[in-house]
Short mmCIF file of N, CA and C in Angstrom, two decimals:
data_model
loop_
_atom_site.label_atom_id
_atom_site.label_comp_id
_atom_site.label_asym_id
_atom_site.label_seq_id
_atom_site.Cartn_x
_atom_site.Cartn_y
_atom_site.Cartn_z
N UNK A 1 0.83 -1.19 0.00
CA UNK A 1 0.00 0.00 0.00
C UNK A 1 0.87 1.25 0.00
N UNK A 2 1.95 1.23 0.78
CA UNK A 2 2.82 2.40 0.86
C UNK A 2 3.48 2.70 -0.48
N UNK A 3 3.96 1.65 -1.16
CA UNK A 3 4.61 1.86 -2.46
C UNK A 3 3.61 2.40 -3.47
N UNK A 4 2.38 1.89 -3.45
CA UNK A 4 1.36 2.39 -4.37
C UNK A 4 1.07 3.86 -4.10
N UNK A 5 1.01 4.24 -2.83
CA UNK A 5 0.78 5.64 -2.48
C UNK A 5 1.94 6.51 -2.96
N UNK A 6 3.16 6.02 -2.84
CA UNK A 6 4.33 6.79 -3.29
C UNK A 6 4.32 6.95 -4.81
N UNK A 7 4.00 5.88 -5.53
CA UNK A 7 3.94 5.96 -6.99
C UNK A 7 2.81 6.90 -7.41
N UNK A 8 1.66 6.79 -6.74
CA UNK A 8 0.54 7.68 -7.05
C UNK A 8 0.86 9.13 -6.77
N UNK A 9 1.55 9.39 -5.67
CA UNK A 9 1.93 10.77 -5.35
C UNK A 9 2.91 11.32 -6.38
N UNK A 10 3.85 10.50 -6.81
CA UNK A 10 4.79 10.94 -7.84
C UNK A 10 4.04 11.27 -9.13
N UNK A 11 3.09 10.41 -9.48
CA UNK A 11 2.30 10.65 -10.70
C UNK A 11 1.49 11.93 -10.58
N UNK A 12 0.87 12.14 -9.42
CA UNK A 12 0.06 13.34 -9.21
C UNK A 12 0.90 14.61 -9.28
N UNK A 13 2.16 14.49 -8.92
CA UNK A 13 3.07 15.63 -8.96
C UNK A 13 3.81 15.76 -10.28
N UNK A 14 3.31 15.07 -11.30
CA UNK A 14 3.93 15.10 -12.64
C UNK A 14 5.38 14.61 -12.62
N UNK A 15 5.68 13.70 -11.75
CA UNK A 15 7.02 13.12 -11.64
C UNK A 15 6.98 11.68 -12.13
N UNK A 16 6.64 11.50 -13.42
CA UNK A 16 6.48 10.15 -13.95
C UNK A 16 7.77 9.36 -13.89
N UNK A 17 8.93 10.04 -14.03
CA UNK A 17 10.21 9.32 -13.96
C UNK A 17 10.40 8.70 -12.58
N UNK A 18 10.05 9.43 -11.54
CA UNK A 18 10.15 8.92 -10.18
C UNK A 18 9.17 7.76 -9.99
N UNK A 19 7.96 7.90 -10.52
CA UNK A 19 6.97 6.83 -10.41
C UNK A 19 7.49 5.55 -11.05
N UNK A 20 8.11 5.67 -12.22
CA UNK A 20 8.64 4.48 -12.90
C UNK A 20 9.86 3.91 -12.17
N UNK A 21 10.65 4.78 -11.57
CA UNK A 21 11.79 4.30 -10.80
C UNK A 21 11.31 3.50 -9.58
N UNK A 22 10.29 4.01 -8.90
CA UNK A 22 9.73 3.29 -7.75
C UNK A 22 9.13 1.95 -8.18
N UNK A 23 8.42 1.94 -9.30
CA UNK A 23 7.85 0.70 -9.81
C UNK A 23 8.95 -0.29 -10.15
N UNK A 24 10.00 0.19 -10.78
CA UNK A 24 11.14 -0.66 -11.13
C UNK A 24 11.77 -1.27 -9.88
N UNK A 25 11.93 -0.47 -8.84
CA UNK A 25 12.51 -0.97 -7.59
C UNK A 25 11.60 -2.03 -6.97
N UNK A 26 10.30 -1.80 -6.99
CA UNK A 26 9.36 -2.77 -6.43
C UNK A 26 9.39 -4.06 -7.25
N UNK A 27 9.44 -3.94 -8.57
CA UNK A 27 9.49 -5.13 -9.43
C UNK A 27 10.78 -5.91 -9.20
N UNK A 28 11.88 -5.21 -9.07
CA UNK A 28 13.17 -5.85 -8.83
C UNK A 28 13.15 -6.65 -7.52
N UNK A 29 12.46 -6.13 -6.53
CA UNK A 29 12.38 -6.78 -5.23
C UNK A 29 11.23 -7.79 -5.14
N UNK A 30 10.53 -8.00 -6.26
CA UNK A 30 9.43 -8.95 -6.29
C UNK A 30 8.18 -8.48 -5.58
N UNK A 31 8.03 -7.17 -5.44
CA UNK A 31 6.90 -6.61 -4.70
C UNK A 31 5.81 -6.01 -5.60
N UNK A 32 6.06 -5.96 -6.88
CA UNK A 32 5.11 -5.31 -7.79
C UNK A 32 3.94 -6.24 -8.09
N UNK A 33 2.74 -5.73 -7.86
CA UNK A 33 1.53 -6.46 -8.20
C UNK A 33 0.77 -5.65 -9.25
N UNK A 34 -0.40 -6.13 -9.65
CA UNK A 34 -1.16 -5.46 -10.69
C UNK A 34 -1.49 -4.01 -10.32
N UNK A 35 -1.77 -3.78 -9.05
CA UNK A 35 -2.09 -2.42 -8.61
C UNK A 35 -0.92 -1.46 -8.85
N UNK A 36 0.30 -1.89 -8.52
CA UNK A 36 1.47 -1.04 -8.75
C UNK A 36 1.71 -0.82 -10.23
N UNK A 37 1.60 -1.89 -11.03
CA UNK A 37 1.79 -1.75 -12.48
C UNK A 37 0.76 -0.77 -13.04
N UNK A 38 -0.51 -0.90 -12.63
CA UNK A 38 -1.55 -0.01 -13.14
C UNK A 38 -1.30 1.44 -12.72
N UNK A 39 -0.80 1.63 -11.52
CA UNK A 39 -0.48 2.99 -11.07
C UNK A 39 0.66 3.57 -11.90
N UNK A 40 1.64 2.76 -12.23
CA UNK A 40 2.74 3.20 -13.10
C UNK A 40 2.24 3.57 -14.49
N UNK A 41 1.36 2.74 -15.04
CA UNK A 41 0.78 3.03 -16.35
C UNK A 41 -0.02 4.34 -16.28
N UNK A 42 -0.76 4.51 -15.21
CA UNK A 42 -1.53 5.74 -15.02
C UNK A 42 -0.62 6.97 -14.95
N UNK A 43 0.53 6.82 -14.31
CA UNK A 43 1.49 7.93 -14.25
C UNK A 43 1.93 8.33 -15.65
N UNK A 44 2.15 7.33 -16.49
CA UNK A 44 2.52 7.62 -17.88
C UNK A 44 1.38 8.29 -18.63
N UNK A 45 0.16 7.84 -18.36
CA UNK A 45 -1.00 8.43 -19.04
C UNK A 45 -1.16 9.90 -18.68
N UNK A 46 -0.94 10.23 -17.41
CA UNK A 46 -1.10 11.63 -16.97
C UNK A 46 -0.11 12.56 -17.66
N UNK A 47 1.02 12.01 -18.09
CA UNK A 47 2.02 12.84 -18.76
C UNK A 47 2.03 12.62 -20.28
N UNK A 48 1.02 11.90 -20.79
CA UNK A 48 0.93 11.57 -22.23
C UNK A 48 2.14 10.79 -22.72
N UNK A 49 2.75 10.06 -21.83
CA UNK A 49 3.95 9.29 -22.17
C UNK A 49 3.54 7.90 -22.63
N UNK A 50 2.98 7.84 -23.83
CA UNK A 50 2.44 6.59 -24.33
C UNK A 50 3.51 5.52 -24.59
N UNK A 51 4.72 5.86 -25.03
CA UNK A 51 5.69 4.77 -25.24
C UNK A 51 6.01 4.00 -23.94
N UNK A 52 6.16 4.73 -22.84
CA UNK A 52 6.43 4.05 -21.57
C UNK A 52 5.20 3.29 -21.07
N UNK A 53 4.01 3.84 -21.31
CA UNK A 53 2.80 3.13 -20.91
C UNK A 53 2.70 1.79 -21.63
N UNK A 54 3.00 1.78 -22.92
CA UNK A 54 2.97 0.54 -23.69
C UNK A 54 4.05 -0.43 -23.22
N UNK A 55 5.22 0.10 -22.90
CA UNK A 55 6.31 -0.73 -22.41
C UNK A 55 5.92 -1.39 -21.08
N UNK A 56 5.32 -0.62 -20.18
CA UNK A 56 4.89 -1.17 -18.89
C UNK A 56 3.82 -2.23 -19.08
N UNK A 57 2.88 -1.97 -19.98
CA UNK A 57 1.83 -2.95 -20.24
C UNK A 57 2.44 -4.27 -20.73
N UNK A 58 3.44 -4.18 -21.58
CA UNK A 58 4.12 -5.37 -22.08
C UNK A 58 4.89 -6.08 -20.96
N UNK A 59 5.65 -5.32 -20.20
CA UNK A 59 6.42 -5.91 -19.10
C UNK A 59 5.51 -6.54 -18.06
N UNK A 60 4.38 -5.91 -17.83
CA UNK A 60 3.42 -6.41 -16.84
C UNK A 60 2.95 -7.81 -17.20
N UNK A 61 2.77 -8.08 -18.49
CA UNK A 61 2.24 -9.37 -18.92
C UNK A 61 3.14 -10.53 -18.54
N UNK A 62 4.42 -10.26 -18.34
CA UNK A 62 5.35 -11.31 -17.96
C UNK A 62 5.36 -11.58 -16.46
N UNK A 63 4.76 -10.67 -15.69
CA UNK A 63 4.85 -10.74 -14.23
C UNK A 63 3.51 -11.06 -13.57
N UNK A 64 2.45 -10.44 -14.07
CA UNK A 64 1.13 -10.66 -13.47
C UNK A 64 0.06 -10.43 -14.54
N UNK A 65 -1.15 -10.77 -14.20
CA UNK A 65 -2.26 -10.64 -15.14
C UNK A 65 -2.62 -9.18 -15.35
N UNK A 66 -2.78 -8.83 -16.61
CA UNK A 66 -3.26 -7.49 -16.94
C UNK A 66 -4.78 -7.50 -16.85
N UNK A 67 -5.34 -6.36 -16.50
CA UNK A 67 -6.79 -6.27 -16.40
C UNK A 67 -7.28 -5.08 -17.22
N UNK A 68 -8.56 -4.82 -17.11
CA UNK A 68 -9.13 -3.73 -17.89
C UNK A 68 -8.53 -2.38 -17.51
N UNK A 69 -8.18 -2.19 -16.23
CA UNK A 69 -7.54 -0.95 -15.80
C UNK A 69 -6.17 -0.77 -16.47
N UNK A 70 -5.46 -1.86 -16.65
CA UNK A 70 -4.15 -1.81 -17.31
C UNK A 70 -4.29 -1.26 -18.72
N UNK A 71 -5.24 -1.84 -19.46
CA UNK A 71 -5.45 -1.41 -20.84
C UNK A 71 -6.03 0.00 -20.90
N UNK A 72 -6.95 0.32 -20.00
CA UNK A 72 -7.53 1.67 -19.99
C UNK A 72 -6.46 2.73 -19.77
N UNK A 73 -5.52 2.45 -18.87
CA UNK A 73 -4.44 3.40 -18.63
C UNK A 73 -3.57 3.60 -19.86
N UNK A 74 -3.22 2.50 -20.52
CA UNK A 74 -2.40 2.60 -21.73
C UNK A 74 -3.16 3.30 -22.85
N UNK A 75 -4.45 2.99 -22.98
CA UNK A 75 -5.27 3.66 -24.00
C UNK A 75 -5.35 5.15 -23.71
N UNK A 76 -5.51 5.53 -22.44
CA UNK A 76 -5.57 6.96 -22.08
C UNK A 76 -4.27 7.67 -22.45
N UNK A 77 -3.13 7.01 -22.22
CA UNK A 77 -1.84 7.62 -22.58
C UNK A 77 -1.76 7.84 -24.09
N UNK A 78 -2.19 6.86 -24.86
CA UNK A 78 -2.16 6.99 -26.32
C UNK A 78 -3.15 8.04 -26.80
N UNK A 79 -4.32 8.08 -26.18
CA UNK A 79 -5.34 9.05 -26.57
C UNK A 79 -4.85 10.47 -26.34
N UNK A 80 -4.21 10.70 -25.19
CA UNK A 80 -3.73 12.05 -24.88
C UNK A 80 -2.64 12.51 -25.84
N UNK A 81 -1.95 11.55 -26.43
CA UNK A 81 -0.90 11.88 -27.39
C UNK A 81 -1.39 11.77 -28.84
N UNK A 82 -2.70 11.55 -29.01
CA UNK A 82 -3.31 11.39 -30.33
C UNK A 82 -2.71 10.23 -31.12
N UNK A 83 -2.30 9.19 -30.42
CA UNK A 83 -1.76 7.99 -31.06
C UNK A 83 -2.91 6.99 -31.26
N UNK A 84 -3.82 7.35 -32.16
CA UNK A 84 -5.08 6.63 -32.31
C UNK A 84 -4.91 5.20 -32.78
N UNK A 85 -3.94 4.94 -33.62
CA UNK A 85 -3.76 3.55 -34.09
C UNK A 85 -3.39 2.64 -32.93
N UNK A 86 -2.62 3.16 -31.99
CA UNK A 86 -2.28 2.37 -30.80
C UNK A 86 -3.52 2.15 -29.92
N UNK A 87 -4.36 3.17 -29.83
CA UNK A 87 -5.60 3.03 -29.05
C UNK A 87 -6.44 1.88 -29.61
N UNK A 88 -6.61 1.88 -30.92
CA UNK A 88 -7.41 0.82 -31.54
C UNK A 88 -6.78 -0.54 -31.35
N UNK A 89 -5.47 -0.62 -31.48
CA UNK A 89 -4.78 -1.90 -31.27
C UNK A 89 -4.93 -2.41 -29.85
N UNK A 90 -4.86 -1.51 -28.89
CA UNK A 90 -5.02 -1.90 -27.49
C UNK A 90 -6.45 -2.36 -27.20
N UNK A 91 -7.42 -1.69 -27.82
CA UNK A 91 -8.82 -2.12 -27.63
C UNK A 91 -9.03 -3.52 -28.20
N UNK A 92 -8.44 -3.78 -29.36
CA UNK A 92 -8.54 -5.12 -29.95
C UNK A 92 -7.85 -6.16 -29.06
N UNK A 93 -6.69 -5.81 -28.54
CA UNK A 93 -5.95 -6.72 -27.69
C UNK A 93 -6.71 -7.03 -26.40
N UNK A 94 -7.30 -6.01 -25.79
CA UNK A 94 -8.09 -6.21 -24.58
C UNK A 94 -9.28 -7.11 -24.86
N UNK A 95 -9.90 -6.90 -26.02
CA UNK A 95 -11.04 -7.72 -26.40
C UNK A 95 -10.61 -9.18 -26.63
N UNK A 96 -9.46 -9.36 -27.28
CA UNK A 96 -8.99 -10.72 -27.54
C UNK A 96 -8.60 -11.44 -26.24
N UNK A 97 -8.22 -10.67 -25.22
CA UNK A 97 -7.92 -11.26 -23.92
C UNK A 97 -9.19 -11.34 -23.06
N UNK A 98 -10.33 -11.07 -23.70
CA UNK A 98 -11.65 -11.16 -23.08
C UNK A 98 -11.76 -10.27 -21.84
N UNK A 99 -11.25 -9.04 -21.96
CA UNK A 99 -11.32 -8.07 -20.87
C UNK A 99 -12.42 -7.04 -21.08
N UNK A 100 -13.14 -7.13 -22.19
CA UNK A 100 -14.17 -6.13 -22.49
C UNK A 100 -15.42 -6.35 -21.66
#
């Protein structure tokens, strides 16, 4: 809970680099769960950092199950950057994983 609050606070303060560093540290220590990954993706979305959001979504799939919040965060990051083709691809991917 504490790590999620720290990542969320970094994201709220437009410190997406710090949020990703905290997520990376948690993942390295085996502490990252879906909630932390989703908070990291959300941090990227708030800063329109769609490449990192997509990278986190991909990395997350190797560690834990992605959910609708994971895809929504990545889609929001792409939408804010007007990366519409990625938005559509993510919606298709979420649907194929039966998350719709």
